Coordinates of C-alpha atoms in Angstrom, one line a residue:
Chain A
M1 CA 23.5 -27.6 -34.2
M2 CA 21.7 -27.9 -36.8
I3 CA 23.6 -26.0 -40.0
A4 CA 20.3 -24.2 -41.7
L5 CA 20.5 -22.0 -37.5
K6 CA 23.9 -21.5 -37.0
T7 CA 23.6 -20.0 -40.8
Y8 CA 20.2 -17.6 -39.3
L9 CA 22.0 -17.2 -35.8
D10 CA 25.3 -16.0 -37.7
D11 CA 23.8 -13.7 -40.4
H12 CA 21.5 -12.3 -37.9
K13 CA 24.2 -11.7 -35.1
S14 CA 27.1 -9.8 -37.5
A15 CA 23.5 -7.4 -39.0
I16 CA 23.1 -6.8 -35.6
D17 CA 26.3 -6.0 -34.2
A18 CA 27.0 -4.3 -37.4
A19 CA 23.7 -1.7 -36.0
L20 CA 24.7 -1.8 -33.0
I21 CA 28.1 -0.3 -32.9
G22 CA 27.1 2.2 -35.2
Y23 CA 23.8 3.3 -32.8
L24 CA 27.5 3.8 -30.2
R25 CA 28.8 6.0 -32.6
Q26 CA 26.0 7.8 -33.8
Y27 CA 24.5 8.6 -30.0
S28 CA 28.2 9.4 -27.9
L29 CA 29.1 12.7 -28.5
T30 CA 33.5 11.5 -27.8
D31 CA 36.0 8.9 -28.1
R32 CA 34.9 9.8 -24.2
M33 CA 32.2 6.8 -23.7
L34 CA 32.2 5.6 -26.7
R35 CA 35.2 3.5 -26.2
P36 CA 34.3 2.1 -22.8
L37 CA 31.0 1.1 -24.2
E38 CA 32.8 -1.2 -27.6
Y39 CA 34.2 -2.5 -25.4
A40 CA 31.2 -3.9 -23.3
I41 CA 29.6 -4.1 -26.1
S42 CA 31.9 -5.9 -28.6
A43 CA 32.6 -8.6 -26.0
G44 CA 31.4 -11.5 -27.5
G45 CA 27.4 -12.2 -26.4
K46 CA 25.3 -14.4 -28.4
R47 CA 22.9 -11.7 -28.9
V48 CA 19.9 -13.5 -27.7
R49 CA 17.3 -11.1 -26.8
P50 CA 18.2 -9.9 -30.0
I51 CA 18.0 -12.8 -32.7
L52 CA 14.4 -13.0 -30.6
C53 CA 13.2 -10.0 -30.7
I54 CA 13.9 -10.3 -35.1
S55 CA 12.6 -13.4 -34.6
A56 CA 8.8 -13.6 -32.9
C57 CA 9.2 -10.2 -35.7
I58 CA 9.3 -13.1 -38.6
A59 CA 7.5 -15.4 -36.4
V60 CA 4.3 -13.5 -37.4
G61 CA 5.0 -12.2 -40.4
G62 CA 7.2 -9.4 -39.9
Q63 CA 10.1 -7.6 -40.9
A64 CA 12.9 -8.1 -40.1
R65 CA 14.3 -4.9 -40.8
K66 CA 11.9 -3.1 -38.8
A67 CA 12.8 -5.0 -35.6
M68 CA 16.3 -4.0 -35.6
P69 CA 16.0 -0.9 -33.3
L70 CA 14.6 -2.5 -30.8
A71 CA 16.5 -5.7 -31.6
C72 CA 19.6 -3.1 -30.0
A73 CA 18.2 -1.6 -27.5
L74 CA 16.7 -4.7 -26.2
E75 CA 20.2 -5.6 -25.8
M76 CA 21.8 -2.5 -25.4
I77 CA 19.7 -3.1 -21.7
H78 CA 21.2 -6.9 -21.0
T79 CA 25.3 -5.4 -21.9
Y80 CA 24.4 -2.6 -18.5
S81 CA 23.0 -4.7 -16.9
L82 CA 26.3 -7.2 -17.1
I83 CA 27.8 -4.1 -16.4
H84 CA 26.7 -2.9 -13.5
D85 CA 26.5 -6.5 -11.7
D86 CA 29.8 -6.8 -12.4
L87 CA 31.2 -4.7 -10.4
P88 CA 33.0 -5.1 -7.4
A89 CA 29.5 -4.0 -5.0
L90 CA 27.4 -6.6 -6.6
D91 CA 29.1 -10.2 -8.3
N92 CA 32.7 -9.0 -8.2
D93 CA 33.2 -10.6 -11.3
D94 CA 37.2 -10.0 -13.1
L95 CA 36.4 -12.3 -15.7
R96 CA 33.3 -12.0 -18.9
R97 CA 33.2 -14.6 -21.7
G98 CA 37.1 -14.7 -21.1
K99 CA 37.7 -11.3 -21.8
P100 CA 38.2 -8.5 -18.9
T101 CA 34.8 -6.8 -17.0
C102 CA 34.8 -2.9 -17.9
H103 CA 35.7 -2.1 -14.8
I104 CA 38.3 -3.3 -15.0
Q105 CA 39.5 -3.0 -19.2
F106 CA 38.6 1.1 -18.0
N107 CA 37.8 1.7 -14.0
E108 CA 35.2 1.9 -11.5
A109 CA 33.6 5.3 -12.6
T110 CA 33.6 4.5 -16.0
A111 CA 32.0 1.4 -15.6
I112 CA 28.6 3.0 -13.4
L113 CA 28.0 4.8 -15.9
A114 CA 29.2 3.0 -18.9
G115 CA 26.1 0.9 -17.3
D116 CA 24.3 4.5 -17.2
A117 CA 24.9 5.6 -21.0
L118 CA 23.6 1.7 -22.4
L119 CA 20.4 2.1 -20.5
T120 CA 19.7 5.8 -21.8
M121 CA 21.0 4.8 -24.9
A122 CA 18.0 2.3 -25.5
F123 CA 15.5 5.0 -25.1
E124 CA 17.2 7.0 -27.0
V125 CA 17.1 4.4 -29.9
I126 CA 13.6 3.3 -29.1
A127 CA 13.0 7.5 -28.9
E128 CA 14.4 7.3 -32.4
A129 CA 12.6 4.7 -34.3
A130 CA 9.1 5.4 -32.8
S131 CA 9.8 9.8 -33.9
D132 CA 10.6 8.4 -38.2
A133 CA 8.1 5.4 -37.5
P134 CA 4.4 6.5 -40.1
D135 CA 1.7 7.7 -37.0
P136 CA 0.2 5.0 -36.8
E137 CA 2.5 3.9 -35.6
A138 CA 3.2 5.9 -32.8
K139 CA 0.7 4.5 -30.3
L140 CA 2.5 0.5 -30.8
W141 CA 6.0 2.5 -30.3
L142 CA 4.4 3.6 -26.9
Q143 CA 3.1 -0.3 -26.6
I144 CA 6.8 -1.3 -27.0
L145 CA 8.6 1.5 -24.9
R146 CA 6.3 0.8 -21.4
S147 CA 6.6 -3.5 -22.0
V148 CA 10.0 -2.7 -22.4
S149 CA 10.8 -0.4 -19.9
E150 CA 8.9 -2.7 -17.2
A151 CA 10.8 -5.0 -18.4
A152 CA 13.9 -4.0 -16.8
G153 CA 12.8 -1.7 -13.7
C154 CA 11.4 -2.6 -10.1
R155 CA 8.7 -5.6 -11.2
G156 CA 11.2 -7.5 -13.7
M157 CA 15.2 -7.3 -13.8
I158 CA 16.2 -5.2 -11.2
E159 CA 13.4 -6.8 -8.8
G160 CA 15.1 -9.7 -9.5
Q161 CA 18.7 -8.8 -9.4
A162 CA 17.8 -6.6 -5.8
R163 CA 16.8 -10.1 -4.7
D164 CA 19.3 -12.6 -6.6
L165 CA 21.5 -9.9 -4.6
G166 CA 19.8 -10.8 -0.7
F167 CA 19.1 -14.5 -1.3
E168 CA 22.9 -14.6 -1.0
G169 CA 23.6 -17.7 1.8
I170 CA 19.5 -17.9 2.4
K171 CA 18.4 -21.4 1.1
L172 CA 15.4 -21.1 -1.4
N173 CA 12.3 -22.6 -2.0
R174 CA 11.9 -23.8 -6.0
N175 CA 8.5 -20.6 -6.1
D176 CA 11.1 -18.0 -4.7
L177 CA 13.7 -19.6 -6.8
E178 CA 11.2 -19.6 -10.6
S179 CA 9.9 -16.1 -9.3
M180 CA 13.8 -14.5 -8.6
H181 CA 14.4 -15.5 -12.4
R182 CA 11.4 -15.7 -13.8
L183 CA 12.3 -11.4 -12.4
K184 CA 16.1 -11.5 -13.1
T185 CA 16.3 -13.2 -16.6
G186 CA 13.0 -14.3 -17.8
A187 CA 11.3 -10.5 -17.5
L188 CA 13.6 -9.3 -20.8
I189 CA 13.2 -12.3 -22.5
N190 CA 10.1 -11.9 -22.2
A191 CA 9.9 -8.3 -23.4
S192 CA 12.4 -8.8 -27.1
V193 CA 10.1 -12.0 -27.9
H194 CA 6.7 -9.8 -26.9
T195 CA 7.7 -6.5 -28.6
G196 CA 9.5 -8.3 -31.9
A197 CA 5.9 -9.3 -32.2
L198 CA 4.2 -6.4 -31.8
I199 CA 6.8 -4.8 -34.5
G200 CA 5.0 -7.2 -36.5
M201 CA 1.8 -6.5 -35.7
G202 CA 1.3 -10.0 -34.6
S203 CA -2.2 -10.9 -33.3
D204 CA -3.5 -11.1 -29.8
Q205 CA -3.2 -15.5 -30.0
Q206 CA 0.1 -14.9 -32.1
I207 CA 1.4 -12.3 -28.5
E208 CA -0.4 -14.4 -26.8
R209 CA 1.2 -18.2 -28.0
L210 CA 5.1 -15.8 -27.8
N211 CA 4.9 -14.7 -24.2
D212 CA 3.8 -18.1 -23.1
Y213 CA 7.2 -19.6 -25.8
A214 CA 9.4 -17.1 -23.8
A215 CA 8.5 -18.1 -20.3
N216 CA 9.1 -21.4 -21.1
I217 CA 12.5 -20.5 -22.6
G218 CA 13.9 -17.6 -20.1
L219 CA 13.8 -19.8 -17.5
A220 CA 14.8 -22.9 -19.2
F221 CA 18.0 -20.7 -20.6
Q222 CA 18.8 -19.9 -16.9
V223 CA 18.0 -23.4 -15.7
V224 CA 21.4 -24.3 -18.6
D225 CA 22.8 -21.7 -16.9
D226 CA 23.0 -23.1 -13.9
I227 CA 23.6 -27.1 -15.4
L228 CA 26.8 -25.6 -16.9
N229 CA 28.0 -24.0 -13.9
V230 CA 28.4 -27.4 -12.7
T231 CA 29.6 -29.6 -15.9
G232 CA 30.5 -27.6 -18.0
D233 CA 34.5 -26.3 -19.4
A234 CA 35.0 -23.1 -18.5
S235 CA 37.3 -22.6 -21.7
I236 CA 34.4 -22.7 -23.8
L237 CA 31.9 -20.4 -21.7
G238 CA 34.8 -18.3 -21.0
K239 CA 34.1 -17.6 -17.9
A240 CA 34.8 -19.4 -14.2
V241 CA 32.7 -22.0 -13.4
G242 CA 32.1 -23.7 -10.2
T243 CA 31.5 -20.5 -8.9
D244 CA 27.8 -20.6 -7.6
Q245 CA 28.7 -23.6 -5.2
S246 CA 31.4 -22.2 -4.1
R247 CA 29.5 -19.2 -3.9
Q248 CA 26.4 -21.1 -2.3
K249 CA 24.2 -19.2 -5.0
N250 CA 20.3 -20.1 -5.3
T251 CA 20.6 -22.6 -7.8
Y252 CA 18.9 -25.6 -10.0
P253 CA 21.3 -28.5 -9.7
A254 CA 21.8 -27.1 -5.9
L255 CA 18.3 -27.7 -4.9
L256 CA 16.7 -30.3 -7.5
G257 CA 20.0 -32.6 -8.9
L258 CA 22.1 -32.1 -12.0
E259 CA 19.3 -35.1 -13.4
Q260 CA 17.0 -34.1 -12.0
S261 CA 17.6 -30.0 -13.2
E262 CA 17.8 -31.1 -17.0
L263 CA 14.6 -32.8 -17.4
Y264 CA 13.3 -29.4 -16.3
A265 CA 15.1 -27.8 -18.7
A266 CA 13.4 -30.3 -20.5
E267 CA 10.7 -29.4 -20.0
L268 CA 10.2 -26.5 -20.4
I269 CA 11.6 -26.5 -23.8
D270 CA 9.0 -29.1 -24.8
R271 CA 6.7 -25.9 -23.4
A272 CA 7.6 -23.6 -25.2
L273 CA 8.0 -25.5 -28.7
L274 CA 3.6 -26.9 -28.2
A275 CA 3.7 -22.5 -27.7
L276 CA 4.5 -22.5 -31.5
E277 CA 1.7 -25.0 -32.8
I278 CA -0.1 -22.6 -34.4
F279 CA 2.1 -20.7 -35.9
D280 CA 3.9 -22.4 -40.2
K281 CA 7.8 -22.5 -40.7
K282 CA 8.0 -18.8 -39.7
A283 CA 8.7 -19.8 -36.5
D284 CA 11.6 -22.0 -37.0
P285 CA 14.1 -20.2 -36.1
L286 CA 12.1 -19.7 -33.0
R287 CA 11.5 -23.7 -32.7
A288 CA 15.4 -24.6 -33.1
I289 CA 16.5 -21.6 -31.1
A290 CA 14.0 -23.4 -28.0
R291 CA 16.7 -26.5 -28.8
Y292 CA 19.3 -24.5 -29.0
I293 CA 18.7 -23.6 -26.0
L294 CA 18.9 -27.1 -24.1
Y295 CA 22.2 -27.8 -26.4
R296 CA 24.7 -25.3 -26.1
N297 CA 27.4 -25.1 -24.4
R298 CA 28.3 -28.7 -24.8
Chain B
M1 CA 11.9 35.6 -1.8
M2 CA 9.1 37.5 -2.6
I3 CA 5.9 35.2 -0.2
A4 CA 3.8 34.6 -4.2
L5 CA 7.3 32.7 -4.8
K6 CA 7.0 31.1 -1.7
T7 CA 3.9 29.5 -2.2
Y8 CA 3.6 28.4 -5.1
L9 CA 7.1 26.8 -5.0
D10 CA 6.1 25.0 -1.4
D11 CA 2.1 23.8 -3.3
H12 CA 4.3 22.6 -6.4
K13 CA 6.4 20.9 -4.4
S14 CA 4.1 19.5 -2.0
A15 CA 2.5 17.4 -5.4
I16 CA 5.5 16.7 -6.9
D17 CA 6.9 15.1 -3.6
A18 CA 3.0 12.7 -3.0
A19 CA 3.6 11.7 -6.6
L20 CA 6.5 10.5 -6.7
I21 CA 6.3 9.4 -4.1
G22 CA 3.2 7.6 -5.6
Y23 CA 4.6 6.4 -8.4
L24 CA 7.8 4.3 -6.7
R25 CA 5.4 2.9 -4.4
Q26 CA 3.3 2.0 -8.2
Y27 CA 6.5 -0.1 -10.0
S28 CA 8.3 -1.1 -6.8
L29 CA 7.3 -4.7 -6.2
T30 CA 8.5 -5.0 -2.6
D31 CA 10.0 -3.5 0.1
R32 CA 13.3 -4.2 -0.9
M33 CA 14.2 -2.1 -3.8
L34 CA 11.5 0.2 -2.1
R35 CA 12.4 1.5 1.2
P36 CA 16.7 3.2 -1.0
L37 CA 13.7 4.7 -3.5
E38 CA 12.4 6.5 -0.9
Y39 CA 15.5 7.3 1.0
A40 CA 16.9 9.3 -2.3
I41 CA 13.2 9.9 -3.5
S42 CA 12.6 12.1 -0.5
A43 CA 16.3 13.8 0.3
G44 CA 15.2 16.7 1.0
G45 CA 15.0 18.1 -3.3
K46 CA 13.7 21.2 -4.2
R47 CA 12.6 19.5 -7.3
V48 CA 13.5 22.1 -9.5
R49 CA 13.3 20.1 -12.8
P50 CA 9.8 19.2 -12.4
I51 CA 9.2 22.5 -10.5
L52 CA 10.7 24.1 -13.4
C53 CA 8.7 21.8 -16.3
I54 CA 5.6 22.8 -15.1
S55 CA 6.6 26.5 -14.7
A56 CA 6.4 26.1 -18.6
C57 CA 3.7 23.9 -19.0
I58 CA 1.4 26.5 -17.2
A59 CA 4.1 29.7 -19.5
V60 CA 2.5 28.2 -22.7
G61 CA -0.9 28.3 -21.6
G62 CA -1.3 24.8 -20.1
Q63 CA -2.5 23.6 -17.4
A64 CA 0.4 22.0 -14.2
R65 CA -1.5 18.5 -14.3
K66 CA -0.8 16.9 -17.6
A67 CA 2.9 17.2 -16.9
M68 CA 3.3 16.3 -13.3
P69 CA 4.1 12.5 -14.8
L70 CA 7.1 14.7 -16.5
A71 CA 7.8 16.5 -14.4
C72 CA 8.1 13.1 -11.7
A73 CA 10.3 11.7 -14.6
L74 CA 12.8 14.0 -14.5
E75 CA 13.7 14.5 -10.8
M76 CA 14.3 10.5 -11.3
I77 CA 16.8 11.5 -13.4
H78 CA 17.9 13.4 -11.8
T79 CA 18.0 12.1 -8.3
Y80 CA 19.4 8.2 -9.5
S81 CA 22.8 10.5 -11.6
L82 CA 22.9 12.3 -7.7
I83 CA 22.5 8.7 -6.1
H84 CA 24.8 7.0 -8.4
D85 CA 27.9 10.8 -8.9
D86 CA 28.0 10.0 -5.3
L87 CA 29.1 6.6 -5.0
P88 CA 32.6 6.4 -3.8
A89 CA 33.8 5.0 -7.2
L90 CA 32.6 8.4 -9.5
D91 CA 32.2 11.6 -5.9
N92 CA 32.8 9.7 -3.3
D93 CA 30.2 12.1 -0.7
D94 CA 28.7 11.0 2.2
L95 CA 26.7 13.4 2.7
R96 CA 24.0 14.8 0.3
R97 CA 21.3 17.3 1.7
G98 CA 22.5 16.7 5.2
K99 CA 21.9 13.6 5.4
P100 CA 23.6 10.0 4.3
T101 CA 23.8 9.2 0.9
C102 CA 22.2 6.2 -0.5
H103 CA 25.7 4.2 -0.2
I104 CA 25.6 5.3 3.9
Q105 CA 22.7 4.3 4.2
F106 CA 22.1 1.5 2.7
N107 CA 25.4 0.1 0.4
E108 CA 27.1 0.3 -2.7
A109 CA 25.1 -2.7 -4.8
T110 CA 22.0 -1.0 -3.3
A111 CA 23.0 2.2 -4.6
I112 CA 23.7 1.5 -8.3
L113 CA 20.4 -0.8 -8.8
A114 CA 18.6 2.1 -6.3
G115 CA 20.4 4.6 -9.8
D116 CA 19.4 1.8 -12.3
A117 CA 16.1 1.8 -11.0
L118 CA 15.4 5.9 -10.7
L119 CA 16.5 6.0 -14.8
T120 CA 14.1 3.0 -15.6
M121 CA 11.6 4.1 -13.7
A122 CA 11.5 7.1 -15.4
F123 CA 11.1 5.8 -18.5
E124 CA 7.9 3.7 -17.6
V125 CA 6.8 6.9 -16.1
I126 CA 6.9 8.7 -18.8
A127 CA 5.2 5.2 -21.2
E128 CA 2.8 5.2 -18.8
A129 CA 1.4 8.6 -18.6
A130 CA 2.3 8.3 -23.7
S131 CA -0.2 5.3 -23.5
D132 CA -2.9 7.1 -21.2
A133 CA -3.0 10.5 -23.6
P134 CA -5.1 10.4 -26.1
D135 CA -4.6 9.4 -29.0
P136 CA -3.1 12.4 -31.5
E137 CA -0.9 13.1 -28.5
A138 CA 1.5 9.8 -29.2
K139 CA 4.2 11.6 -31.6
L140 CA 4.3 14.2 -29.1
W141 CA 5.2 12.0 -26.3
L142 CA 7.5 10.2 -28.5
Q143 CA 9.4 13.5 -29.3
I144 CA 9.5 14.4 -25.2
L145 CA 10.8 11.1 -24.8
R146 CA 14.0 11.8 -27.4
S147 CA 14.3 15.1 -25.8
V148 CA 14.2 13.1 -22.5
S149 CA 16.7 10.2 -23.1
E150 CA 19.0 12.4 -25.0
A151 CA 19.9 14.9 -22.4
A152 CA 20.0 12.4 -19.6
G153 CA 22.6 10.6 -22.7
C154 CA 25.8 10.3 -24.1
R155 CA 24.5 13.6 -25.8
G156 CA 24.1 15.2 -22.8
M157 CA 24.4 14.4 -19.0
I158 CA 26.3 11.2 -19.1
E159 CA 29.1 12.6 -21.0
G160 CA 29.0 16.3 -18.9
Q161 CA 29.8 13.8 -15.9
A162 CA 32.6 11.9 -17.6
R163 CA 34.4 15.3 -18.9
D164 CA 33.7 16.8 -15.2
L165 CA 35.7 12.8 -13.6
G166 CA 37.9 13.0 -16.1
F167 CA 38.6 16.9 -16.0
E168 CA 39.6 16.5 -12.9
G169 CA 43.3 18.2 -11.8
I170 CA 43.0 19.7 -15.0
K171 CA 42.8 23.4 -15.8
L172 CA 39.9 23.8 -18.2
N173 CA 39.5 26.9 -19.8
R174 CA 35.9 28.6 -20.2
N175 CA 35.0 27.0 -23.2
D176 CA 35.3 23.8 -21.8
L177 CA 34.3 24.7 -18.4
E178 CA 31.3 26.2 -20.4
S179 CA 30.4 22.8 -22.5
M180 CA 31.1 20.5 -19.4
H181 CA 27.9 22.7 -18.1
R182 CA 26.1 22.8 -20.1
L183 CA 25.9 18.6 -21.2
K184 CA 26.8 17.7 -17.2
T185 CA 23.2 19.8 -16.1
G186 CA 22.8 22.3 -18.6
A187 CA 21.3 19.5 -20.7
L188 CA 18.2 18.0 -18.9
I189 CA 17.6 22.1 -17.1
N190 CA 16.8 22.2 -21.3
A191 CA 14.6 18.9 -21.2
S192 CA 12.9 19.7 -17.7
V193 CA 11.9 23.4 -19.7
H194 CA 11.2 21.8 -23.1
T195 CA 8.9 18.9 -23.1
G196 CA 7.3 21.0 -20.4
A197 CA 6.3 23.6 -22.6
L198 CA 6.5 21.0 -25.3
I199 CA 3.3 19.1 -23.2
G200 CA 1.6 23.2 -22.6
M201 CA 1.0 23.1 -27.0
G202 CA 3.1 25.9 -26.6
S203 CA 4.1 27.7 -29.6
D204 CA 7.2 26.9 -31.8
Q205 CA 8.6 31.0 -30.9
Q206 CA 8.0 29.8 -27.2
I207 CA 9.3 27.2 -27.5
E208 CA 12.8 28.6 -28.4
R209 CA 12.6 31.4 -26.0
L210 CA 12.5 28.7 -24.1
N211 CA 14.9 26.8 -24.6
D212 CA 17.4 30.3 -24.5
Y213 CA 16.3 30.7 -21.0
A214 CA 16.3 27.2 -19.8
A215 CA 19.9 26.8 -21.4
N216 CA 20.6 31.4 -19.6
I217 CA 19.0 29.8 -16.0
G218 CA 21.2 26.5 -16.8
L219 CA 24.5 26.9 -16.2
A220 CA 23.0 30.7 -13.9
F221 CA 22.4 27.6 -11.3
Q222 CA 26.2 26.1 -12.3
V223 CA 28.0 29.3 -11.2
V224 CA 26.0 30.3 -8.2
D225 CA 26.7 26.8 -7.3
D226 CA 30.3 27.2 -7.3
I227 CA 30.4 30.4 -5.8
L228 CA 28.2 28.9 -2.9
N229 CA 30.8 25.8 -2.9
V230 CA 33.5 28.1 -1.6
T231 CA 30.8 31.7 0.1
G232 CA 28.0 29.2 1.3
D233 CA 27.3 27.9 5.0
A234 CA 27.4 24.5 5.3
S235 CA 24.4 23.7 7.7
I236 CA 22.3 26.0 4.8
L237 CA 23.6 23.8 2.2
G238 CA 23.1 21.1 4.2
K239 CA 26.8 20.0 2.0
A240 CA 30.7 20.8 2.5
V241 CA 31.7 23.4 1.3
G242 CA 35.1 23.9 0.2
T243 CA 35.0 20.5 -1.2
D244 CA 35.5 22.0 -5.0
Q245 CA 39.3 24.5 -3.9
S246 CA 40.4 20.8 -2.7
R247 CA 39.5 18.1 -4.7
Q248 CA 41.1 20.7 -7.4
K249 CA 37.8 21.4 -9.5
N250 CA 36.9 23.5 -11.8
T251 CA 34.9 25.7 -11.0
Y252 CA 34.1 29.9 -11.7
P253 CA 35.7 31.2 -8.7
A254 CA 38.6 29.7 -9.7
L255 CA 38.8 30.0 -13.4
L256 CA 36.9 33.9 -13.1
G257 CA 37.5 34.8 -9.4
L258 CA 33.9 35.6 -6.5
E259 CA 33.1 39.4 -8.4
Q260 CA 33.5 38.2 -11.7
S261 CA 31.8 34.7 -11.1
E262 CA 29.2 36.9 -9.5
L263 CA 28.6 39.8 -12.2
Y264 CA 28.9 36.3 -14.9
A265 CA 25.7 34.8 -12.9
A266 CA 23.4 37.7 -12.6
E267 CA 24.3 38.7 -16.6
L268 CA 23.3 34.9 -17.7
I269 CA 19.9 36.3 -15.3
D270 CA 19.4 39.0 -17.5
R271 CA 19.5 37.5 -20.4
A272 CA 17.1 34.6 -19.3
L273 CA 14.2 37.4 -18.3
L274 CA 14.9 38.7 -21.5
A275 CA 14.5 35.1 -22.6
L276 CA 11.1 36.2 -21.3
E277 CA 9.7 39.0 -22.8
I278 CA 7.0 37.9 -25.6
F279 CA 5.3 35.8 -22.4
D280 CA 3.0 37.6 -20.3
K281 CA 2.5 36.8 -16.3
K282 CA 1.8 33.8 -16.6
A283 CA 5.1 33.2 -17.2
D284 CA 5.9 35.7 -13.9
P285 CA 7.2 32.0 -12.5
L286 CA 9.4 31.6 -14.8
R287 CA 10.7 34.8 -14.0
A288 CA 10.2 34.6 -10.2
I289 CA 12.4 31.3 -10.6
A290 CA 15.5 33.2 -12.6
R291 CA 16.0 35.7 -9.7
Y292 CA 16.2 33.2 -7.1
I293 CA 18.5 31.4 -8.7
L294 CA 20.7 34.3 -7.9
Y295 CA 20.2 34.7 -3.9
R296 CA 19.5 31.6 -2.7
N297 CA 20.6 30.0 0.2
R298 CA 22.1 33.4 1.0

């Protein structure tokens, strides 16, 4: 990883981590919910979605500070989805990023509530930031609310998760696999970039290009994830490898083979970089993130 | 029940039911999620929260039609909370309103996702209604968003649910029992009345009185619920009775005795009616609902 990107990611990650903990403490009445929420949110995520949100805001000329509440809301939604996905009735995972998952560390009831709490809190954070914004920005925040809620809902992440569950053991074609991923992980990544550009007051053309960028890196992210489940090192990834194959999960390596999957990931990243052509150097972090997706954890 | 109230409730219930199904079909991409969502939302609820929301809007001089999206969002949040509360890891209930609960009818994974979907959809519905509203109302909708998200979150319903779980088997004093209920069921009932009054453009004084009304009926509702679990008829209630005692749940009858509990419920309803004194006959439905709470299902 380039030193400049590493510093950029580390700095933003620290700021996001601090802001997230601040929100949890502000919105939790007692330790009862605060402890599992802090545990889940501090589990060492890379903060991909909030960093994309802030970077998209910067790319269109906005200030990182303005995107921070939104960035935190997106990470809360992502974290809630992981907590619920890990539950015994869903993926039944005991480990996440090398640590016991929420229902193992606490219990199932707490994990279900903690997920519900984070999803709800995301909208509390958006509501608060929107209420504090100057009046003319109220409409903009409603657009953001719409984009985020749609991405997280039945026309986005939840439908993707439901398809993923329903597809286990069924062999998919490439189209079905792709549309599942566009919903399950792509929708929230798209919303992160899209709403970051909205809060940064990007032009229609900028927003269109950034949507294109997001769609390509979102899919690339998933393809690389599938590849790492085959070739990765469990101690670096912080989760078990080889699990997709044993669960007969539909993956790109299973469908295309490993080599074609790697070529496809590279092609998606090329398309993402092409979409950024109209931007100046303020989009360099987005460019670096796109390249980093290809080479992470190797 | 007075005939007039019955007609009022039936008419609004039908309109709410139709609007809810309309939203589910609009926001669900495929049958995969639509079927469990329709099942859960059609399970025969009395639509207390949406009717309160619409009635509060009417009481301050607003039009019922304007409150409908909000009313549906509130019912979605209520329904999600029931689906998740019924899960094996939480209350482990097999029946709800005389029908198999969502995880029994489908499976646990589907029930978790369906709950997540309804919570998210509530915010999609609010976002859509807010975007469609005239510009000057944008700030009002952000206030509504804030009120609803706070009521559903860690400073409301979720903290209440977490306390309820943590308190099972521990004997509570009246204060702790009351604050648990104010969070678990009171917060969303308050938000229903409060946001209904907001969308109806109620004055500060009207809103203050309605908040007082809501706090009292919310608690009365819970006290009567506890009483019915002791004295009720399972076939009319559509759920098992006597379960609180066998689970050593903290209830008003257990704490105060049955007679004192009935007196307390009546006192709360008196207070609620007193709070409505400043309103004209447009608040008659709210008055009738308060009285109905005391006598439901007997």
